[in-house]
mmCIF file of C-alpha atoms in Angstrom:
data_model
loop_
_atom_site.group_PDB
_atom_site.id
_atom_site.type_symbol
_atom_site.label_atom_id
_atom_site.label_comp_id
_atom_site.label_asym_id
_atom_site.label_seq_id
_atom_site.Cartn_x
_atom_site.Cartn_y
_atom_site.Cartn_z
ATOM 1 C CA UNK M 80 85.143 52.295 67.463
ATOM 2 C CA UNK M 81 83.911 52.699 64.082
ATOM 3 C CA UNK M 82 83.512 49.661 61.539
ATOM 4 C CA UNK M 83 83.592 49.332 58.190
ATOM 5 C CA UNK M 84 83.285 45.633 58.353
ATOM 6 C CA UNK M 85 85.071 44.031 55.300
ATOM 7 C CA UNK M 86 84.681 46.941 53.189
ATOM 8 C CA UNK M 87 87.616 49.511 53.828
ATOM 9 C CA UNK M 88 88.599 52.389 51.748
ATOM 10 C CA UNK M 89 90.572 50.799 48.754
ATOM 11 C CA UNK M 90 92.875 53.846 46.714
ATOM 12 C CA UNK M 91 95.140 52.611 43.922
ATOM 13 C CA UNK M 92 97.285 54.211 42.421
ATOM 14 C CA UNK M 93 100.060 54.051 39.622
ATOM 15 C CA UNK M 94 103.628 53.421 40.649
ATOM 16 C CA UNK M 95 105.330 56.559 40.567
ATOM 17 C CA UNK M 96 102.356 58.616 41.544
ATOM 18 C CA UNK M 97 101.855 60.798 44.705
ATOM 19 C CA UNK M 98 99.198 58.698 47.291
ATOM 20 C CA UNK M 99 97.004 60.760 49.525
ATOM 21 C CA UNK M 100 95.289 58.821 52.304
ATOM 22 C CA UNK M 101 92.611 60.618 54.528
ATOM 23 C CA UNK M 102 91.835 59.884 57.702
ATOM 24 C CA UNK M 103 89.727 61.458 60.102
ATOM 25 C CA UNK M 104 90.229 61.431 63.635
ATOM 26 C CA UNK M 105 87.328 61.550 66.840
ATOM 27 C CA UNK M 106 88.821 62.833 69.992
ATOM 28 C CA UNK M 107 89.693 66.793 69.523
ATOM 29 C CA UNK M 108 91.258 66.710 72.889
ATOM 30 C CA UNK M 109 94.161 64.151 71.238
ATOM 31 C CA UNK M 110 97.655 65.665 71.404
ATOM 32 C CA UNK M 111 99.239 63.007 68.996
ATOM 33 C CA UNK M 112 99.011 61.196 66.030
ATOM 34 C CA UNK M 113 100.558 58.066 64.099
ATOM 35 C CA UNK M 114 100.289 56.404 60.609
ATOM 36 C CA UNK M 115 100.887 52.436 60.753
ATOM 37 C CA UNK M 116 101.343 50.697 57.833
ATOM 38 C CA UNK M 117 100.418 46.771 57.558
ATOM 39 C CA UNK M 118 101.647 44.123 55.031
ATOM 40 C CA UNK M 119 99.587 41.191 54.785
ATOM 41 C CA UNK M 120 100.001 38.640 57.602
ATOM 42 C CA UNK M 121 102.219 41.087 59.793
ATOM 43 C CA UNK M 122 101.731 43.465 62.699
ATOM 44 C CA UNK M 123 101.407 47.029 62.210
ATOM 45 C CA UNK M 124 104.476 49.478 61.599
ATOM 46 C CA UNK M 125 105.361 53.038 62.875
ATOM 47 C CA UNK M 126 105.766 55.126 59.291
ATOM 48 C CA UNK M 127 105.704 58.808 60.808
ATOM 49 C CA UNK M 128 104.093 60.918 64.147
ATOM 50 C CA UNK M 129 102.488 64.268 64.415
ATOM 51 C CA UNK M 130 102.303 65.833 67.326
ATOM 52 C CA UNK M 131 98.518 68.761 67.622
ATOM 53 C CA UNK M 132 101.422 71.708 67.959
ATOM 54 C CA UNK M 133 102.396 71.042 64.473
ATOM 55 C CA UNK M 134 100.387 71.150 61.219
ATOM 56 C CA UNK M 135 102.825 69.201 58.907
ATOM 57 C CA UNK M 136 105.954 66.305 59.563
ATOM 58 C CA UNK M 137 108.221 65.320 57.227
ATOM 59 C CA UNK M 138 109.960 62.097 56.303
ATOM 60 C CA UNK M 139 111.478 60.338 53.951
ATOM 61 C CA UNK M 140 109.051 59.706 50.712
ATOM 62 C CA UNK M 141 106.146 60.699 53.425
ATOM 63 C CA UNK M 142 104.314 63.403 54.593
ATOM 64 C CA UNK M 143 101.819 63.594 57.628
ATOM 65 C CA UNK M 144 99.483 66.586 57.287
ATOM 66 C CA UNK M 145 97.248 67.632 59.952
ATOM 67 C CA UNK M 146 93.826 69.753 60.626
ATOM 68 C CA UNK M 147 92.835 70.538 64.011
ATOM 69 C CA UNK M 148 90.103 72.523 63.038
ATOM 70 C CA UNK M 149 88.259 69.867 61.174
ATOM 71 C CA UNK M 150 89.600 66.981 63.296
ATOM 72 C CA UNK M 151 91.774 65.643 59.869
ATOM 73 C CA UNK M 152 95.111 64.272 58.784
ATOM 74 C CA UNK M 153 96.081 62.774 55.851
ATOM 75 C CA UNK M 154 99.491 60.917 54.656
ATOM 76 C CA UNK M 155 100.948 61.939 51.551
ATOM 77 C CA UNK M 156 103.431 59.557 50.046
ATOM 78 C CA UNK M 157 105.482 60.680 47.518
ATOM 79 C CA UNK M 158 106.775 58.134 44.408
ATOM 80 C CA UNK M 159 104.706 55.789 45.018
ATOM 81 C CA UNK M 160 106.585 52.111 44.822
ATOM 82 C CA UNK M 161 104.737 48.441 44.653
ATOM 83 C CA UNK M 162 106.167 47.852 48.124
ATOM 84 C CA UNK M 163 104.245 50.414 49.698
ATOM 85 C CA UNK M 164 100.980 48.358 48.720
ATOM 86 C CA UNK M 165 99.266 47.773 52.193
ATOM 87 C CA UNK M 166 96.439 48.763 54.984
ATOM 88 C CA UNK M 167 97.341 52.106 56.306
ATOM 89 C CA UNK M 168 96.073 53.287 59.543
ATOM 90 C CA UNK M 169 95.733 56.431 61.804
ATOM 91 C CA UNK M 170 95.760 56.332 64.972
ATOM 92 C CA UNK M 171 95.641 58.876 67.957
ATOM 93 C CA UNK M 172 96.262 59.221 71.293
ATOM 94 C CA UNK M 173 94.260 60.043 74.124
ATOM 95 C CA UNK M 174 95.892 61.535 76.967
ATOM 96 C CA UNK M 175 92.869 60.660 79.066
ATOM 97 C CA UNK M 176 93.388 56.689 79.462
ATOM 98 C CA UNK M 177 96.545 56.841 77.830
ATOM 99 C CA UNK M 178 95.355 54.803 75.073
ATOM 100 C CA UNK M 179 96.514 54.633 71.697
ATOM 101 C CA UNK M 180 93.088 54.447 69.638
ATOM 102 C CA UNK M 181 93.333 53.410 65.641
ATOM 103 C CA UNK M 182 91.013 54.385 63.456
ATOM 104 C CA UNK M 183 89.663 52.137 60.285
ATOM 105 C CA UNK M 184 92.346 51.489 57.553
ATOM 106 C CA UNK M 185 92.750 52.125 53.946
ATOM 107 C CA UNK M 186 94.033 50.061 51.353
ATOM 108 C CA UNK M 187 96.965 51.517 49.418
ATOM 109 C CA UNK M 188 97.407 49.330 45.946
ATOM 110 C CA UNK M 189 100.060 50.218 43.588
ATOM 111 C CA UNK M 190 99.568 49.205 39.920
ATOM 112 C CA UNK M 191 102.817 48.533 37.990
ATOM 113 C CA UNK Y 47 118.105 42.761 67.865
ATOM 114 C CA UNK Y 48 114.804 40.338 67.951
ATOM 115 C CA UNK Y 49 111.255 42.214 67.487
ATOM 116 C CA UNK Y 50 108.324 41.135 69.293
ATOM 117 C CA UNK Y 51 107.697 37.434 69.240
ATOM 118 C CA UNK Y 52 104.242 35.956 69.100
ATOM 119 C CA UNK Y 53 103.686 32.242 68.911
ATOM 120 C CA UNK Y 54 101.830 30.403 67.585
ATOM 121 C CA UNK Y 55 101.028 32.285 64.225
ATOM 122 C CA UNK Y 56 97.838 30.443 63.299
ATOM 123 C CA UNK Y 57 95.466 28.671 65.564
ATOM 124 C CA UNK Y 58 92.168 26.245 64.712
ATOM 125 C CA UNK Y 59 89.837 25.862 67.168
ATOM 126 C CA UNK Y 60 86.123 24.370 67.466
ATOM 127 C CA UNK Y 61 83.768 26.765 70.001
ATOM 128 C CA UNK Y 62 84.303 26.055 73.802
ATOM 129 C CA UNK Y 63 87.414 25.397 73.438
ATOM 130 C CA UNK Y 64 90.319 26.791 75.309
ATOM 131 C CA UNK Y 65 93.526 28.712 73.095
ATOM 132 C CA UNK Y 66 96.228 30.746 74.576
ATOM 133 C CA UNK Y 67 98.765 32.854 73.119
ATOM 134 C CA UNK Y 68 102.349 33.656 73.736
ATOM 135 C CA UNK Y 69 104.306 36.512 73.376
ATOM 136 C CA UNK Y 70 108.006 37.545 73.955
ATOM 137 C CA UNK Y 71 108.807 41.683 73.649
ATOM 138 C CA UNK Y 72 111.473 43.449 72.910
ATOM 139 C CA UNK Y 73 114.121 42.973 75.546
ATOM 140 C CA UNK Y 74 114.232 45.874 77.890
ATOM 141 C CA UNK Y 75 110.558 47.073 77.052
ATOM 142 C CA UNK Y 76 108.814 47.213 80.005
ATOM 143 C CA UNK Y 77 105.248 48.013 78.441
ATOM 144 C CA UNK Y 78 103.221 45.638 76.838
ATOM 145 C CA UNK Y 79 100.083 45.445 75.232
ATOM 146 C CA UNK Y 80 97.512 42.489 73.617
ATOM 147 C CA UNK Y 81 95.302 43.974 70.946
ATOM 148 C CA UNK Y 82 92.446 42.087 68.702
ATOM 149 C CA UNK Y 83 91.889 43.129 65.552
ATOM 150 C CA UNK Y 84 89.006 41.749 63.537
ATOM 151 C CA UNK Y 85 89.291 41.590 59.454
ATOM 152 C CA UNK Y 86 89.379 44.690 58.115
ATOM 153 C CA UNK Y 87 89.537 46.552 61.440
ATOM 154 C CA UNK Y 88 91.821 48.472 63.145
ATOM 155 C CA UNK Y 89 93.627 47.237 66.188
ATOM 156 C CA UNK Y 90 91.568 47.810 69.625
ATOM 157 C CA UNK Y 91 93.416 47.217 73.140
ATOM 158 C CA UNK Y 92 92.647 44.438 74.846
ATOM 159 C CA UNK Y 93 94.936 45.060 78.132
ATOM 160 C CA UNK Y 94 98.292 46.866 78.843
ATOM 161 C CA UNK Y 95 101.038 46.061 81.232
ATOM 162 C CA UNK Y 96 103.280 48.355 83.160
ATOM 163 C CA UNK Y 97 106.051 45.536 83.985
ATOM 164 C CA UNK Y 98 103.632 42.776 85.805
ATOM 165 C CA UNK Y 99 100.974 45.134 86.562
ATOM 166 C CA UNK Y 100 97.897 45.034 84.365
ATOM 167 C CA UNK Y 101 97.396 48.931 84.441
ATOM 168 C CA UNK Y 102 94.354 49.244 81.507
ATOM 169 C CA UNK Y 103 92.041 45.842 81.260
ATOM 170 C CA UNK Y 104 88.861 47.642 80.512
ATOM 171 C CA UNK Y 105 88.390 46.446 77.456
ATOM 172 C CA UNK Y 106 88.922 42.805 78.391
ATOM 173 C CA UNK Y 107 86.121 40.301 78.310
ATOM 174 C CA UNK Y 108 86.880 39.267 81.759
ATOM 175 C CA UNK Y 109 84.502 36.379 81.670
ATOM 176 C CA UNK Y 110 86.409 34.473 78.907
ATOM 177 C CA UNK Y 111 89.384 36.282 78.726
ATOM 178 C CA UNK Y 112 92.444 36.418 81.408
ATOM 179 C CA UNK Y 113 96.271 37.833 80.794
ATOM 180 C CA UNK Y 114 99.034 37.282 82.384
ATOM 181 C CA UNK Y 115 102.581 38.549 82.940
ATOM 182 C CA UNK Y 116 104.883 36.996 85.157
ATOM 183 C CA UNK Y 117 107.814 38.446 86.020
ATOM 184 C CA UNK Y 118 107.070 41.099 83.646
ATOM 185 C CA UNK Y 119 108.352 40.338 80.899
ATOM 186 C CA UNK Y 120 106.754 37.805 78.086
ATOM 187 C CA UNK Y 121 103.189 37.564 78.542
ATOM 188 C CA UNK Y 122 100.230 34.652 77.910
ATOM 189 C CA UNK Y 123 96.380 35.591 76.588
ATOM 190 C CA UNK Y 124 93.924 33.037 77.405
ATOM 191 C CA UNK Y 125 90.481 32.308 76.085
ATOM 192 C CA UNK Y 126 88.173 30.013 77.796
ATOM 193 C CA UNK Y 127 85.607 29.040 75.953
ATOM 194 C CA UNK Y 128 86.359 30.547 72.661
ATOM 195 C CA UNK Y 129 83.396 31.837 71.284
ATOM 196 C CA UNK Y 130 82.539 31.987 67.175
ATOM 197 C CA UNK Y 131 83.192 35.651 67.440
ATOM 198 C CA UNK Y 132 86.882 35.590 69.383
ATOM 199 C CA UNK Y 133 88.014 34.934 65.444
ATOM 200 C CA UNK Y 134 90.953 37.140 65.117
ATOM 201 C CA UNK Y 135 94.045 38.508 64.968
ATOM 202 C CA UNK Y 136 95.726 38.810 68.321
ATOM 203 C CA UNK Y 137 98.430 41.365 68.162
ATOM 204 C CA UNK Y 138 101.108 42.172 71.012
ATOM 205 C CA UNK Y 139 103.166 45.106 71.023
ATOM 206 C CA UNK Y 140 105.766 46.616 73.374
ATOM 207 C CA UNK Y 141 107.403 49.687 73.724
ATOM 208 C CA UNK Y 142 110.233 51.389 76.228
ATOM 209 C CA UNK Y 143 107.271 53.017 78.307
ATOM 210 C CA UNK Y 144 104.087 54.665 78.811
ATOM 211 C CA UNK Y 145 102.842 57.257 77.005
ATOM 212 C CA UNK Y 146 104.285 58.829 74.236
ATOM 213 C CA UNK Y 147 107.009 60.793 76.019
ATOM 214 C CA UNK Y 148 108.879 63.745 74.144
ATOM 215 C CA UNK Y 149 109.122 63.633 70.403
ATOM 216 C CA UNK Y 150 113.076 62.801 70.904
ATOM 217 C CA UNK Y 151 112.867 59.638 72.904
ATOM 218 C CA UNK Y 152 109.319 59.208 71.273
ATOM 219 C CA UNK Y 153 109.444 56.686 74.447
ATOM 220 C CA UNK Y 154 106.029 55.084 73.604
ATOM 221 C CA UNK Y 155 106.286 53.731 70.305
ATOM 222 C CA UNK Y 156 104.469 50.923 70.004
ATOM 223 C CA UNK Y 157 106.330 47.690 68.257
ATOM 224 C CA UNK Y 158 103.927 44.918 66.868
ATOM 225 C CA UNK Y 159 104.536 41.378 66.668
ATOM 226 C CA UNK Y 160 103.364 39.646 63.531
ATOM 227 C CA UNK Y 161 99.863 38.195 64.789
ATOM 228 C CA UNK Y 162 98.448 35.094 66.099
ATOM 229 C CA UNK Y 163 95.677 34.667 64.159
ATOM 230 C CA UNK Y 164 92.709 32.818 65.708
ATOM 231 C CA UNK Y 165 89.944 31.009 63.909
ATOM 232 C CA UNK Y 166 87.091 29.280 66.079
ATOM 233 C CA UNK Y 167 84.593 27.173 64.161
#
């Protein structure tokens, strides 16, 4: 997959703020999508799933957003809190292989 | 209820060197996978298990890497040698099943351990 080596996407933010992270996504034949979120030192955890019939999911404080057309999605979280501070990644699935593939993360930092 | 267990959390090694890691799923999970992820990477599969059968290895180095499920249910990664470049984190997950089933049993969702983090000097 794609690298970006030690360098990823860094976005900070002030607490209280909406976050936007982008992702963008390689396989238009995918059917499904999911937004992990990592904490330093720990494995990655489900946040929220899109499936391609829908164009937007909501949860609780988060948003998943998604663009077929341009092969996009994007995680909006609302109220931004310290905790949330962490590597966020996409990832989709490929029905072909039935593989879950992630994509390169983003750092989420939230100033106090 | 116990998440996914990986042991041990932080492993040393000089090059040539054999390592293994353990893991322990969630109880009643009958898939299981063993990603890598290098620093500041996103996970990549390494090999997934359908109970004891190793149903997606193609991403495994097969010439220094083997994986093994017995009984189906925890799970041992072995590297033999370790090269420089086998430094990282060694993830298992587990979920219920294949796939990601319908969006109400959401079947497939994957459930990480914390790591085993592998340094070879």
């Amino acid at each position: 997959g794609e690298s970006v080596g030690l360098h990823l996407p860094t976005l900070s933010v002030q607490e209280g703020d909406n976050s936007i992270i982008n992702c963008a996504y390689s396989n238009s034949a995918s059917d499904y999508f999911i937004w992990y979120k990592q904490e330093s030192g720990k494995g990655p955890q489900f946040i929220i799933d899109i499936r391609s019939n829908m164009d937007k999911r909501q949860g609780q404080r988060v948003t998943v957003l998604l663009n077929k057309t341009v092969k996009h999605l994007s995680l909006q979280i609302a109220a931004t809190q310290p905790g949330d501070s962490a590597v966020y990644f996409c990832a989709e699935f490929m029905e072909y292989g039935n593989k879950l593939v992630f994509g390169a993360g983003t750092i989420l930092r939230v100033k106090s | 209820e116990a998440g996914v267990v990986q042991s041990p959390r932080y492993k040393i090694i000089e090059k040539k060197q054999p390592v293994a890691f353990w893991c322990n799923p969630i109880s009643g999970h009958n898939t299981l996978y063993w990603y890598r992820q290098n620093l500041g990477q996103g996970p990549e599969l390494l090999i997934r298990y359908e109970n004891e059968e190793a149903v997606d290895d193609s991403q495994l180095p097969k010439d220094r890497f083997s994986a093994e499920r017995l009984k189906g249910v925890d799970s041992t990664l072995k590297i033999q040698p370790a090269e420089l470049g086998d430094s990282a984190v060694y993830l298992c997950a587990s979920s219920l099943g294949p796939g990601f089933g319908t969006s109400l049993t959401r079947t497939g969702e994957l459930f990480f351990g914390e790591g085993s983090r592998l340094t070879v000097l």
